[in-house]
Every structure is written in C-alpha cells, then in structure tokens.
mmCIF file of C-alpha atoms in Angstrom:
data_model
loop_
_atom_site.group_PDB
_atom_site.id
_atom_site.type_symbol
_atom_site.label_atom_id
_atom_site.label_comp_id
_atom_site.label_asym_id
_atom_site.label_seq_id
_atom_site.Cartn_x
_atom_site.Cartn_y
_atom_site.Cartn_z
ATOM 1 C CA MET A 1 5.181 -22.683 3.242
ATOM 2 C CA LYS A 2 5.705 -21.341 -0.266
ATOM 3 C CA LYS A 3 8.737 -19.101 -0.717
ATOM 4 C CA ILE A 4 8.257 -15.500 -1.718
ATOM 5 C CA SER A 5 10.266 -14.649 -4.826
ATOM 6 C CA VAL A 6 12.903 -11.950 -5.020
ATOM 7 C CA ILE A 7 11.556 -8.661 -6.340
ATOM 8 C CA ASP A 8 14.726 -6.852 -7.381
ATOM 9 C CA TRP A 9 18.429 -6.602 -6.702
ATOM 10 C CA ARG A 10 21.540 -4.675 -7.672
ATOM 11 C CA ILE A 11 25.210 -4.941 -6.779
ATOM 12 C CA ASP A 12 26.718 -2.244 -4.556
ATOM 13 C CA ASP A 13 30.403 -2.129 -5.540
ATOM 14 C CA ILE A 14 31.474 0.105 -2.668
ATOM 15 C CA MET A 15 29.923 -1.844 0.170
ATOM 16 C CA GLY A 16 30.450 -5.292 -1.335
ATOM 17 C CA GLU A 17 26.746 -5.919 -0.793
ATOM 18 C CA TYR A 18 23.704 -6.228 -2.960
ATOM 19 C CA ILE A 19 20.193 -4.866 -2.652
ATOM 20 C CA ARG A 20 17.218 -7.168 -2.899
ATOM 21 C CA GLY A 21 13.521 -7.133 -2.134
ATOM 22 C CA VAL A 22 11.642 -9.682 -0.050
ATOM 23 C CA VAL A 23 7.843 -9.810 0.150
ATOM 24 C CA VAL A 24 5.922 -11.059 3.187
ATOM 25 C CA LYS A 25 2.216 -11.397 3.878
ATOM 26 C CA LEU A 26 0.862 -9.150 6.638
ATOM 27 C CA HIS A 27 -1.801 -10.088 9.200
ATOM 28 C CA LEU A 28 -3.567 -6.917 10.338
ATOM 29 C CA THR A 29 -6.061 -6.094 13.023
ATOM 30 C CA HIS A 30 -9.272 -4.349 11.995
ATOM 31 C CA GLU A 31 -7.991 -0.982 13.250
ATOM 32 C CA GLN A 32 -4.697 -1.372 11.358
ATOM 33 C CA GLU A 33 -6.495 -2.291 8.146
ATOM 34 C CA VAL A 34 -8.630 0.867 8.345
ATOM 35 C CA MET A 35 -5.512 2.995 8.916
ATOM 36 C CA PHE A 36 -3.666 1.295 6.059
ATOM 37 C CA LYS A 37 -6.474 1.942 3.591
ATOM 38 C CA LYS A 38 -6.570 5.568 4.693
ATOM 39 C CA ASN A 39 -2.828 5.847 4.052
ATOM 40 C CA TYR A 40 -3.247 4.279 0.587
ATOM 41 C CA GLY A 41 -5.773 6.955 -0.329
ATOM 42 C CA CYS A 42 -3.731 9.826 1.127
ATOM 43 C CA THR A 43 -0.603 8.728 -0.741
ATOM 44 C CA ARG A 44 -2.501 8.651 -4.034
ATOM 45 C CA LYS A 45 -4.122 12.008 -3.231
ATOM 46 C CA THR A 46 -0.719 13.546 -2.464
ATOM 47 C CA HIS A 47 0.660 12.442 -5.840
ATOM 48 C CA ASN A 48 -2.340 13.901 -7.673
ATOM 49 C CA GLU A 49 -2.274 17.175 -5.717
ATOM 50 C CA LEU A 50 1.433 17.781 -6.351
ATOM 51 C CA LEU A 51 1.038 16.981 -10.040
ATOM 52 C CA ASN A 52 -1.989 19.266 -10.275
ATOM 53 C CA LYS A 53 -0.123 22.164 -8.636
ATOM 54 C CA TYR A 54 2.799 21.632 -11.003
ATOM 55 C CA LYS A 55 0.549 21.752 -14.087
ATOM 56 C CA THR A 56 -1.268 24.798 -12.741
ATOM 57 C CA LYS A 57 2.035 26.632 -12.317
ATOM 58 C CA TYR A 58 3.853 25.566 -15.496
ATOM 59 C CA GLY A 59 1.049 24.524 -17.852
ATOM 60 C CA GLU A 60 -0.262 21.181 -19.140
ATOM 61 C CA ASP A 61 2.427 20.668 -21.795
ATOM 62 C CA SER A 62 5.421 21.856 -19.799
ATOM 63 C CA THR A 63 8.620 19.781 -19.946
ATOM 64 C CA LYS A 64 10.325 21.568 -17.062
ATOM 65 C CA ILE A 65 11.487 19.312 -14.219
ATOM 66 C CA PRO A 66 10.433 20.713 -10.850
ATOM 67 C CA THR A 67 13.035 20.777 -8.108
ATOM 68 C CA LYS A 68 12.608 18.879 -4.854
ATOM 69 C CA LYS A 69 12.275 22.221 -3.103
ATOM 70 C CA GLU A 70 9.301 23.163 -5.306
ATOM 71 C CA LEU A 71 7.591 19.808 -4.776
ATOM 72 C CA ASN A 72 8.189 20.095 -1.046
ATOM 73 C CA GLN A 73 6.498 23.499 -1.084
ATOM 74 C CA PHE A 74 3.567 21.971 -2.980
ATOM 75 C CA LEU A 75 3.370 19.273 -0.294
ATOM 76 C CA LYS A 76 3.240 21.844 2.509
ATOM 77 C CA GLU A 77 0.468 23.726 0.706
ATOM 78 C CA SER A 78 -1.499 20.509 0.184
ATOM 79 C CA LYS A 79 -1.300 19.654 3.887
ATOM 80 C CA LYS A 80 -2.712 23.071 4.766
ATOM 81 C CA GLU A 81 -5.517 22.766 2.214
ATOM 82 C CA LEU A 82 -6.280 19.115 3.113
ATOM 83 C CA PRO A 83 -5.789 18.678 6.887
ATOM 84 C CA TYR A 84 -6.591 14.951 6.762
ATOM 85 C CA LEU A 85 -3.232 14.353 5.031
ATOM 86 C CA CYS A 86 -1.521 15.172 8.344
ATOM 87 C CA GLU A 87 -3.341 12.273 10.026
ATOM 88 C CA THR A 88 -1.371 9.669 8.055
ATOM 89 C CA GLU A 89 2.293 8.671 8.390
ATOM 90 C CA SER A 90 4.440 11.583 7.143
ATOM 91 C CA THR A 91 7.343 9.753 5.464
ATOM 92 C CA SER A 92 4.941 7.911 3.139
ATOM 93 C CA LEU A 93 3.783 11.270 1.738
ATOM 94 C CA GLN A 94 7.394 12.380 1.375
ATOM 95 C CA GLN A 95 8.127 9.193 -0.539
ATOM 96 C CA ALA A 96 5.205 9.975 -2.886
ATOM 97 C CA ARG A 97 6.816 13.383 -3.467
ATOM 98 C CA ASP A 98 10.216 11.794 -4.221
ATOM 99 C CA ASP A 99 8.628 9.231 -6.570
ATOM 100 C CA LEU A 100 6.974 12.036 -8.527
ATOM 101 C CA HIS A 101 10.314 13.866 -8.831
ATOM 102 C CA LYS A 102 11.967 10.665 -10.064
ATOM 103 C CA ALA A 103 9.178 10.176 -12.632
ATOM 104 C CA PHE A 104 9.848 13.662 -14.018
ATOM 105 C CA LYS A 105 13.590 12.918 -14.323
ATOM 106 C CA ASN A 106 12.998 9.551 -16.020
ATOM 107 C CA SER A 107 10.636 11.103 -18.586
ATOM 108 C CA LEU A 108 13.440 13.472 -19.607
ATOM 109 C CA LYS A 109 16.161 10.809 -19.758
ATOM 110 C CA SER A 110 14.376 8.323 -22.021
ATOM 111 C CA LYS A 111 11.443 8.274 -24.424
ATOM 112 C CA ARG A 112 10.391 4.926 -22.971
ATOM 113 C CA HIS A 113 9.237 6.720 -19.821
ATOM 114 C CA ASN A 114 6.043 8.724 -20.190
ATOM 115 C CA PRO A 115 5.494 11.970 -18.274
ATOM 116 C CA PRO A 116 3.841 11.530 -14.849
ATOM 117 C CA LYS A 117 0.081 10.945 -14.910
ATOM 118 C CA PHE A 118 -2.656 11.227 -12.344
ATOM 119 C CA HIS A 119 -3.226 8.065 -10.307
ATOM 120 C CA SER A 120 -6.760 6.719 -10.596
ATOM 121 C CA LYS A 121 -8.435 4.667 -7.897
ATOM 122 C CA LYS A 122 -9.208 1.785 -10.257
ATOM 123 C CA LYS A 123 -5.893 1.449 -12.112
ATOM 124 C CA THR A 124 -3.367 2.304 -9.383
ATOM 125 C CA ARG A 125 -2.316 -0.363 -6.898
ATOM 126 C CA PRO A 126 -2.920 0.891 -3.321
ATOM 127 C CA SER A 127 0.470 1.282 -1.653
ATOM 128 C CA PHE A 128 2.668 3.461 0.541
ATOM 129 C CA ARG A 129 6.341 3.367 1.510
ATOM 130 C CA GLN A 130 8.067 4.130 4.785
ATOM 131 C CA THR A 131 11.739 4.927 5.307
ATOM 132 C CA ILE A 132 13.854 3.235 7.977
ATOM 133 C CA GLN A 133 16.018 5.153 10.419
ATOM 134 C CA LYS A 134 19.692 4.246 10.394
ATOM 135 C CA GLU A 135 20.816 1.461 12.723
ATOM 136 C CA LYS A 136 17.206 0.556 13.525
ATOM 137 C CA ARG A 137 15.859 -2.902 12.882
ATOM 138 C CA PRO A 138 12.115 -2.962 12.134
ATOM 139 C CA VAL A 139 11.906 -6.775 12.120
ATOM 140 C CA LYS A 140 12.030 -9.007 15.159
ATOM 141 C CA ASN A 141 11.146 -12.668 14.640
ATOM 142 C CA ASN A 142 7.903 -12.594 12.587
ATOM 143 C CA THR A 143 6.873 -9.070 13.608
ATOM 144 C CA VAL A 144 7.561 -5.797 11.787
ATOM 145 C CA THR A 145 7.267 -2.422 13.509
ATOM 146 C CA LEU A 146 5.831 0.301 11.266
ATOM 147 C CA ARG A 147 5.744 3.970 12.068
ATOM 148 C CA LYS A 148 2.395 5.081 13.513
ATOM 149 C CA TYR A 149 0.872 1.614 13.063
ATOM 150 C CA GLY A 150 2.894 -0.301 15.627
ATOM 151 C CA LYS A 151 3.718 -3.984 15.450
ATOM 152 C CA VAL A 152 2.312 -6.108 12.623
ATOM 153 C CA THR A 153 2.803 -9.866 12.341
ATOM 154 C CA PHE A 154 3.698 -11.436 9.007
ATOM 155 C CA SER A 155 4.267 -14.857 7.481
ATOM 156 C CA THR A 156 6.915 -16.065 5.027
ATOM 157 C CA SER A 157 9.259 -19.001 4.490
ATOM 158 C CA VAL A 158 11.888 -20.003 7.047
ATOM 159 C CA GLU A 159 14.667 -19.013 4.623
ATOM 160 C CA TYR A 160 13.458 -15.430 4.245
ATOM 161 C CA LEU A 161 12.564 -15.155 7.925
ATOM 162 C CA ASP A 162 16.182 -15.976 8.795
ATOM 163 C CA LEU A 163 17.387 -13.466 6.201
ATOM 164 C CA LEU A 164 15.270 -10.633 7.632
ATOM 165 C CA ASN A 165 16.439 -11.408 11.175
ATOM 166 C CA HIS A 166 20.118 -11.768 10.242
ATOM 167 C CA PRO A 167 22.297 -9.181 12.062
ATOM 168 C CA ASN A 168 24.130 -8.222 8.819
ATOM 169 C CA THR A 169 20.888 -7.363 7.003
ATOM 170 C CA LYS A 170 20.366 -3.606 6.601
ATOM 171 C CA PHE A 171 16.910 -2.179 5.849
ATOM 172 C CA ASN A 172 16.445 0.717 3.409
ATOM 173 C CA ASN A 173 12.655 1.058 3.262
ATOM 174 C CA ILE A 174 9.391 -0.867 3.477
ATOM 175 C CA THR A 175 6.644 -0.737 0.847
ATOM 176 C CA VAL A 176 3.174 -1.836 1.929
ATOM 177 C CA TYR A 177 0.601 -2.667 -0.751
ATOM 178 C CA TYR A 178 -2.816 -4.268 -1.196
ATOM 179 C CA ASP A 179 -3.657 -6.723 -3.991
ATOM 180 C CA GLY A 180 -7.421 -6.692 -3.492
ATOM 181 C CA LEU A 181 -7.439 -9.550 -0.982
ATOM 182 C CA ASN A 182 -4.387 -9.337 1.278
ATOM 183 C CA HIS A 183 -1.859 -6.777 2.476
ATOM 184 C CA TYR A 184 1.849 -7.328 1.809
ATOM 185 C CA ALA A 185 5.111 -5.683 2.842
ATOM 186 C CA SER A 186 8.108 -5.510 0.506
ATOM 187 C CA PHE A 187 11.415 -5.046 2.346
ATOM 188 C CA ASN A 188 14.229 -3.296 0.481
ATOM 189 C CA ILE A 189 17.346 -4.665 2.174
ATOM 190 C CA LYS A 190 21.129 -4.784 1.833
ATOM 191 C CA THR A 191 22.769 -8.124 2.416
ATOM 192 C CA THR A 192 25.811 -10.133 1.346
ATOM 193 C CA PRO A 193 25.773 -11.451 -2.253
ATOM 194 C CA PRO A 194 24.986 -15.137 -2.766
ATOM 195 C CA GLU A 195 27.666 -17.603 -3.810
ATOM 196 C CA GLN A 196 28.480 -17.506 -7.515
ATOM 197 C CA LEU A 197 27.712 -20.508 -9.693
ATOM 198 C CA PRO A 198 30.587 -22.352 -11.409
ATOM 199 C CA LEU A 199 31.085 -21.935 -15.158
ATOM 200 C CA THR A 200 29.921 -24.952 -17.201
ATOM 201 C CA LYS A 201 31.261 -23.920 -20.663
ATOM 202 C CA ILE A 202 27.961 -25.042 -22.193
ATOM 203 C CA HIS A 203 26.054 -22.814 -24.637
ATOM 204 C CA ILE A 204 22.532 -23.137 -26.067
ATOM 205 C CA GLY A 205 20.400 -21.472 -28.694
ATOM 206 C CA CYS A 206 16.732 -20.772 -27.960
ATOM 207 C CA ASP A 207 13.869 -20.490 -30.431
ATOM 208 C CA ILE A 208 10.755 -18.659 -29.264
ATOM 209 C CA ASN A 209 7.429 -19.821 -30.664
ATOM 210 C CA SER A 210 3.690 -19.344 -30.415
ATOM 211 C CA ASN A 211 2.451 -22.896 -30.991
ATOM 212 C CA LYS A 212 1.714 -26.198 -29.275
ATOM 213 C CA ASN A 213 5.355 -27.330 -29.622
ATOM 214 C CA GLY A 214 6.403 -25.292 -26.566
ATOM 215 C CA TRP A 215 6.900 -21.536 -26.273
ATOM 216 C CA LEU A 216 10.652 -22.007 -25.797
ATOM 217 C CA VAL A 217 12.685 -24.697 -27.596
ATOM 218 C CA THR A 218 16.426 -25.082 -27.042
ATOM 219 C CA SER A 219 19.165 -26.544 -29.236
ATOM 220 C CA LYS A 220 19.384 -29.395 -26.703
ATOM 221 C CA GLY A 221 15.788 -30.374 -27.515
ATOM 222 C CA GLN A 222 14.331 -29.016 -24.266
ATOM 223 C CA LYS A 223 10.790 -27.650 -24.672
ATOM 224 C CA GLU A 224 9.139 -25.333 -22.170
ATOM 225 C CA PHE A 225 5.369 -25.180 -21.613
ATOM 226 C CA PHE A 226 3.469 -22.795 -19.375
ATOM 227 C CA ASP A 227 -0.202 -23.612 -18.942
ATOM 228 C CA ILE A 228 -2.726 -21.512 -17.007
ATOM 229 C CA TYR A 229 -5.707 -22.694 -19.019
ATOM 230 C CA HIS A 230 -7.641 -23.673 -15.884
ATOM 231 C CA GLU A 231 -7.109 -20.252 -14.284
ATOM 232 C CA ASN A 232 -8.285 -18.485 -17.443
ATOM 233 C CA GLN A 233 -11.410 -20.643 -17.636
ATOM 234 C CA MET A 234 -12.258 -19.902 -13.995
ATOM 235 C CA ILE A 235 -11.842 -16.164 -14.613
ATOM 236 C CA LYS A 236 -14.202 -16.351 -17.603
ATOM 237 C CA LYS A 237 -16.722 -18.368 -15.600
ATOM 238 C CA ILE A 238 -16.779 -15.936 -12.664
ATOM 239 C CA ASN A 239 -17.089 -12.967 -15.030
ATOM 240 C CA ARG A 240 -20.164 -14.607 -16.582
ATOM 241 C CA LEU A 241 -21.684 -15.152 -13.145
ATOM 242 C CA MET A 242 -20.995 -11.555 -12.147
ATOM 243 C CA SER A 243 -22.721 -10.271 -15.276
ATOM 244 C CA ARG A 244 -25.955 -11.902 -14.051
ATOM 245 C CA CYS A 245 -25.794 -10.236 -10.623
ATOM 246 C CA ARG A 246 -26.721 -6.738 -9.601
ATOM 247 C CA LYS A 247 -23.563 -4.685 -9.160
ATOM 248 C CA GLY A 248 -22.866 -4.052 -5.476
ATOM 249 C CA SER A 249 -25.063 -6.882 -4.208
ATOM 250 C CA ARG A 250 -23.826 -9.386 -1.634
ATOM 251 C CA ARG A 251 -23.370 -12.127 -4.226
ATOM 252 C CA TRP A 252 -21.592 -9.731 -6.601
ATOM 253 C CA LYS A 253 -19.093 -8.754 -3.875
ATOM 254 C CA LYS A 254 -18.498 -12.405 -3.028
ATOM 255 C CA LEU A 255 -17.805 -13.236 -6.688
ATOM 256 C CA GLN A 256 -15.539 -10.211 -6.958
ATOM 257 C CA LYS A 257 -13.304 -11.591 -4.197
ATOM 258 C CA ARG A 258 -13.203 -14.981 -5.934
ATOM 259 C CA LEU A 259 -12.284 -13.277 -9.206
ATOM 260 C CA GLN A 260 -9.462 -11.336 -7.546
ATOM 261 C CA LYS A 261 -8.190 -14.573 -6.016
ATOM 262 C CA TRP A 262 -7.864 -16.217 -9.441
ATOM 263 C CA TYR A 263 -6.219 -13.123 -10.946
ATOM 264 C CA ASN A 264 -3.639 -13.147 -8.137
ATOM 265 C CA LYS A 265 -3.057 -16.872 -8.537
ATOM 266 C CA ARG A 266 -2.402 -16.490 -12.254
ATOM 267 C CA THR A 267 0.020 -13.600 -11.682
ATOM 268 C CA ASN A 268 1.909 -15.430 -8.919
ATOM 269 C CA GLN A 269 2.237 -18.578 -11.022
ATOM 270 C CA LEU A 270 3.794 -16.581 -13.840
ATOM 271 C CA LYS A 271 6.277 -14.830 -11.521
ATOM 272 C CA ASP A 272 7.249 -18.094 -9.834
ATOM 273 C CA TYR A 273 7.678 -19.860 -13.180
ATOM 274 C CA ILE A 274 9.943 -17.125 -14.581
ATOM 275 C CA GLU A 275 12.116 -17.021 -11.439
ATOM 276 C CA LYS A 276 12.639 -20.799 -11.343
ATOM 277 C CA LEU A 277 13.209 -21.224 -15.086
ATOM 278 C CA THR A 278 15.727 -18.376 -15.347
ATOM 279 C CA TYR A 279 17.729 -19.666 -12.362
ATOM 280 C CA ASN A 280 17.854 -23.213 -13.776
ATOM 281 C CA LEU A 281 18.983 -21.955 -17.193
ATOM 282 C CA VAL A 282 21.722 -19.790 -15.702
ATOM 283 C CA LYS A 283 22.869 -22.691 -13.529
ATOM 284 C CA LYS A 284 23.208 -25.053 -16.536
ATOM 285 C CA TYR A 285 24.542 -22.772 -19.263
ATOM 286 C CA ASP A 286 27.130 -20.020 -19.673
ATOM 287 C CA THR A 287 25.610 -18.506 -22.812
ATOM 288 C CA ILE A 288 21.989 -18.342 -23.963
ATOM 289 C CA ILE A 289 21.347 -17.040 -27.479
ATOM 290 C CA PHE A 290 18.042 -15.626 -28.733
ATOM 291 C CA GLU A 291 16.789 -14.067 -31.938
ATOM 292 C CA GLU A 292 16.630 -10.289 -32.181
ATOM 293 C CA ASN A 293 13.400 -8.240 -32.130
ATOM 294 C CA TYR A 294 11.735 -10.070 -29.239
ATOM 295 C CA ASN A 295 8.773 -8.548 -27.380
ATOM 296 C CA THR A 296 5.786 -10.656 -26.403
ATOM 297 C CA ILE A 297 4.273 -13.901 -27.678
ATOM 298 C CA LYS A 298 0.868 -15.515 -27.513
ATOM 299 C CA ILE A 299 1.119 -18.943 -25.914
ATOM 300 C CA LEU A 300 -1.335 -21.397 -27.421
ATOM 301 C CA ILE A 301 -2.838 -24.407 -25.664
ATOM 302 C CA GLY A 302 -4.926 -26.675 -27.850
ATOM 303 C CA GLY A 303 -5.097 -24.012 -30.562
ATOM 304 C CA GLU A 304 -6.596 -21.441 -28.170
ATOM 305 C CA GLN A 305 -4.704 -18.434 -26.853
ATOM 306 C CA ASN A 306 -3.777 -19.153 -23.253
ATOM 307 C CA MET A 307 -1.907 -15.965 -22.354
ATOM 308 C CA ILE A 308 0.532 -13.337 -23.584
ATOM 309 C CA PHE A 309 3.924 -14.260 -22.167
ATOM 310 C CA PRO A 310 6.140 -11.285 -21.141
ATOM 311 C CA LEU A 311 9.366 -12.095 -22.976
ATOM 312 C CA SER A 312 10.956 -8.770 -22.039
ATOM 313 C CA ARG A 313 10.579 -9.571 -18.341
ATOM 314 C CA PHE A 314 11.864 -13.127 -18.844
ATOM 315 C CA ILE A 315 15.029 -11.993 -20.675
ATOM 316 C CA LYS A 316 15.617 -9.172 -18.181
ATOM 317 C CA ARG A 317 15.542 -11.675 -15.309
ATOM 318 C CA LEU A 318 18.001 -13.860 -17.237
ATOM 319 C CA LYS A 319 20.408 -10.919 -17.601
ATOM 320 C CA ASP A 320 20.018 -10.045 -13.917
ATOM 321 C CA LYS A 321 20.769 -13.572 -12.776
ATOM 322 C CA PHE A 322 23.814 -13.848 -15.049
ATOM 323 C CA GLN A 323 25.176 -10.615 -13.569
ATOM 324 C CA LEU A 324 24.520 -11.884 -10.052
ATOM 325 C CA TYR A 325 25.527 -15.556 -10.261
ATOM 326 C CA LYS A 326 27.864 -15.685 -13.300
ATOM 327 C CA PRO A 327 29.326 -12.234 -14.036
ATOM 328 C CA GLU A 328 32.222 -13.745 -16.033
ATOM 329 C CA ALA A 329 29.954 -15.699 -18.409
ATOM 330 C CA GLU A 330 28.882 -14.499 -21.874
ATOM 331 C CA GLY A 331 25.289 -14.373 -20.611
ATOM 332 C CA VAL A 332 22.398 -13.453 -22.927
ATOM 333 C CA GLN A 333 23.338 -12.894 -26.583
ATOM 334 C CA PHE A 334 21.342 -12.131 -29.743
ATOM 335 C CA VAL A 335 21.642 -13.013 -33.451
ATOM 336 C CA LYS A 336 19.691 -12.124 -36.582
ATOM 337 C CA SER A 337 16.479 -14.076 -37.076
ATOM 338 C CA HIS A 338 16.430 -14.392 -40.877
ATOM 339 C CA ASN A 339 15.721 -17.962 -42.143
ATOM 340 C CA THR A 340 16.586 -19.754 -38.897
ATOM 341 C CA SER A 341 13.687 -22.204 -39.362
ATOM 342 C CA ARG A 342 14.122 -22.744 -43.098
ATOM 343 C CA THR A 343 17.879 -23.400 -43.064
ATOM 344 C CA CYS A 344 19.079 -26.993 -42.624
ATOM 345 C CA HIS A 345 21.644 -26.943 -39.828
ATOM 346 C CA HIS A 346 23.307 -30.071 -41.297
ATOM 347 C CA CYS A 347 24.059 -28.953 -44.872
ATOM 348 C CA GLY A 348 23.025 -25.299 -44.920
ATOM 349 C CA HIS A 349 20.328 -25.663 -47.599
ATOM 350 C CA ILE A 350 17.494 -23.083 -47.381
ATOM 351 C CA ASN A 351 14.058 -24.605 -47.943
ATOM 352 C CA LYS A 352 12.095 -21.622 -49.275
ATOM 353 C CA GLU A 353 8.941 -23.716 -49.744
ATOM 354 C CA LEU A 354 8.641 -24.526 -46.028
ATOM 355 C CA LYS A 355 5.263 -23.417 -44.661
ATOM 356 C CA VAL A 356 4.632 -21.947 -41.217
ATOM 357 C CA LYS A 357 2.291 -24.768 -40.118
ATOM 358 C CA THR A 358 4.832 -27.488 -40.960
ATOM 359 C CA ARG A 359 6.397 -28.585 -37.662
ATOM 360 C CA ASN A 360 8.634 -31.384 -39.045
ATOM 361 C CA TRP A 361 10.351 -31.263 -42.430
ATOM 362 C CA LYS A 362 12.826 -33.212 -44.531
ATOM 363 C CA CYS A 363 15.762 -31.460 -46.149
ATOM 364 C CA PRO A 364 15.539 -31.919 -49.969
ATOM 365 C CA LYS A 365 19.342 -31.899 -50.259
ATOM 366 C CA CYS A 366 20.732 -34.098 -47.446
ATOM 367 C CA LYS A 367 17.440 -35.990 -46.738
ATOM 368 C CA LYS A 368 17.681 -35.334 -42.983
ATOM 369 C CA THR A 369 14.429 -34.938 -41.009
ATOM 370 C CA PHE A 370 14.181 -32.166 -38.416
ATOM 371 C CA ASP A 371 11.899 -30.754 -35.788
ATOM 372 C CA ARG A 372 11.345 -27.221 -37.083
ATOM 373 C CA ASP A 373 11.901 -25.473 -33.738
ATOM 374 C CA VAL A 374 14.902 -27.552 -32.629
ATOM 375 C CA ASN A 375 16.508 -26.946 -36.030
ATOM 376 C CA ALA A 376 15.934 -23.182 -35.614
ATOM 377 C CA ALA A 377 17.495 -23.244 -32.130
ATOM 378 C CA ILE A 378 20.592 -25.054 -33.479
ATOM 379 C CA ASN A 379 20.922 -22.476 -36.274
ATOM 380 C CA ILE A 380 20.694 -19.666 -33.701
ATOM 381 C CA LEU A 381 23.519 -21.270 -31.720
ATOM 382 C CA ASN A 382 25.636 -21.812 -34.853
ATOM 383 C CA ARG A 383 25.193 -18.185 -35.950
ATOM 384 C CA TRP A 384 26.532 -16.989 -32.609
ATOM 385 C CA PHE A 385 29.533 -19.340 -32.875
ATOM 386 C CA ASN A 386 30.204 -18.102 -36.426
ATOM 387 C CA GLY A 387 29.831 -14.455 -35.393
ATOM 388 C CA ASP A 388 26.875 -13.761 -37.740
#
C-alpha cells in the first residue's frame, strides 16, 4: 500500500519530541458519512457567523483583534440562534472559533496574511477538527474513535500504522476532511525525532529553469523532470465531455467524480514527488544553493505548459528537512542571479551575446563548450564559495 506523506512537523525542545502529521483514509458507514457532511457544514457556518457578528459589532474595515472571550460569546449566541449547531460535535465548533482568532492575530503580525474572509461552499475544503483528551488513545489497530461518531476504520501503510499504535505516540488533535471523493483523517501527533543523517561535506548549486532541459539542473549535471501531461490531458478531456452534458444530470455527476479523481491524482503526485526529491537531496548534500528571487515556474513539456511548479513549497520542504535531519549543515543558501548563465565558469568571460533559446554555447575566449543550465548551476555554487 502506498505510504501517506508527512504533512508537517516541528521540533519541541522541551520535550525532546517533534510534532508531525499523518494522513489516513477513512472508511465510513452511510450514517457516519451523513453526520460528517453535516459537521462540515456546521463548522463552516460557525466560522461565517462569528465573523459576521464581529463585523457587525466593529465595522467592515476594523483592524481590532477580538479576544477569545468575545468570540466565545459570539459562539454561544450563534448556538441559540441556530439550534442545529448543537447537534454536531462541540469541540469542532470550538476549534473553528480558535482558528478564526488565530487568523486575526496572523493578519496583524504579517502583511502576507490577509484578514479573515467568509468561507464559501465552493472554495473551502470541507473539514472539522476534534481535540483529544489527555492520556487517551483514539487509535487501536486500524480503528479510530471519534467523539459522537464512534469507531471508524481506516487504511494506511504498515509503517504509519505502527507509528499510530506505538505507546510513546501522543495525540494532539484529529482533522477530518473531504476531497470530493473520499474522507481522510489527519493525526497531529508527538513522537520521537527520527535519526539524523550523517554529514557528507558535499555542496551543489541548482539552476531553476522553465524549458525542456529539466526544471532543476544541478552543478553535478543532474536534471529533474516532473511530467503530469497525461493527467492534464485527461482533465481537459473530461471538461469537454461535461460541457456537452446537462448540468446535474446522471452523466454529468458521473463525469464530475472522474474529474475530481484526476485532480486528486495530480495533486498527490506533486506532493509525493516533492517529499521524495527533497529527502534525497538532503541525504546526499550538506548545502544546496539557489538563485535569489524565486517564486513559481512554468514547467514545459514538448513546448507546452505542463503545470506551474510551486517552488516556494519545494524550498520550504528542503529547509524543514535540513532542520530535522541535518541541523548542523549549511542547508539552503542563496546567491545573486546576475549573469549566471552568460558567465563561463572556466575562465570567467561574460558572453553578452548569448540568447535565451541557446541551450549549449561555446566560450569565445577559452573555446570550452557548455550546457547552459549546468554552467549556470556551477556559477551559482562558485559564487557561494567565493562569498558573492
């Protein structure tokens, strides 16, 4: 069975433990599925009601952060006004309240975080979160016990099943969500840190591209390709078929499930690829150097845009894995990106006439022939060594 990737982690210095997330697939009965979907809707409704009461009290453009006591009072009022909220699991509504309070605090701390917005049914992923009582273990073998919903069976790999059943594993909370086809549970757990990887004293430079030569090229000549062309073509095909059907018909609903399946497959492939590639890079190298001003790139396959690759997520996972597996290593470093492709790494001559489409070029001074991207990756590595 395919392993479920790690969602998140952080080191806990006091306890000597680290927090991670493990996702499992749930297998629900019909009654449980109905109750879950009701809880999804009530959690979203709670968020919107609390936000609406806040804006009614303080105004649309207010920057004041409400206290937990105020939000709790809003929650009590909402339960009186909407009695059906009391029919769902209570801690999930309290978690929605706490998430809203955290969103207000984050919007004040950094400009990157926008003020809280209303959750729409179409754009918000259906989910709810339950807390775990201290010294209680919700998992036994392949069964998880959820408040109000009873025992639910799940499936995952043997490795993660053993981790969830380990006596030293402590559970913080459980997030249940729906991806349009299946229900999943994400366990937030505390466990012992994994063994650290040995230092290799090997460093590489990495050049990021948007061409057929590989989206990532290293100074060692390694080229990385990520191809989901088939998945994209299937998504386009199903969208064309859906456009010919009446919306809401039986065939339209059947195609909608197929479409969601391909969307999920594409997303899971990307997550799995990033997790495996980042771990392998951290295992091999102590320092990985990139150019500054990275964001996203368009990966091309056969001259056609295949996808927009999330570079920010990729580099963040690299930093996380260095902190977890090699905290003493240099980790991810950055250098200036000016003329990395045009500069000959052998003699230092800058070829100002080099065009963007030229993938291989010959240095006019030393007569050496280079692969454009490998040459750029070597220059990136050399700039870090020279402290530029």
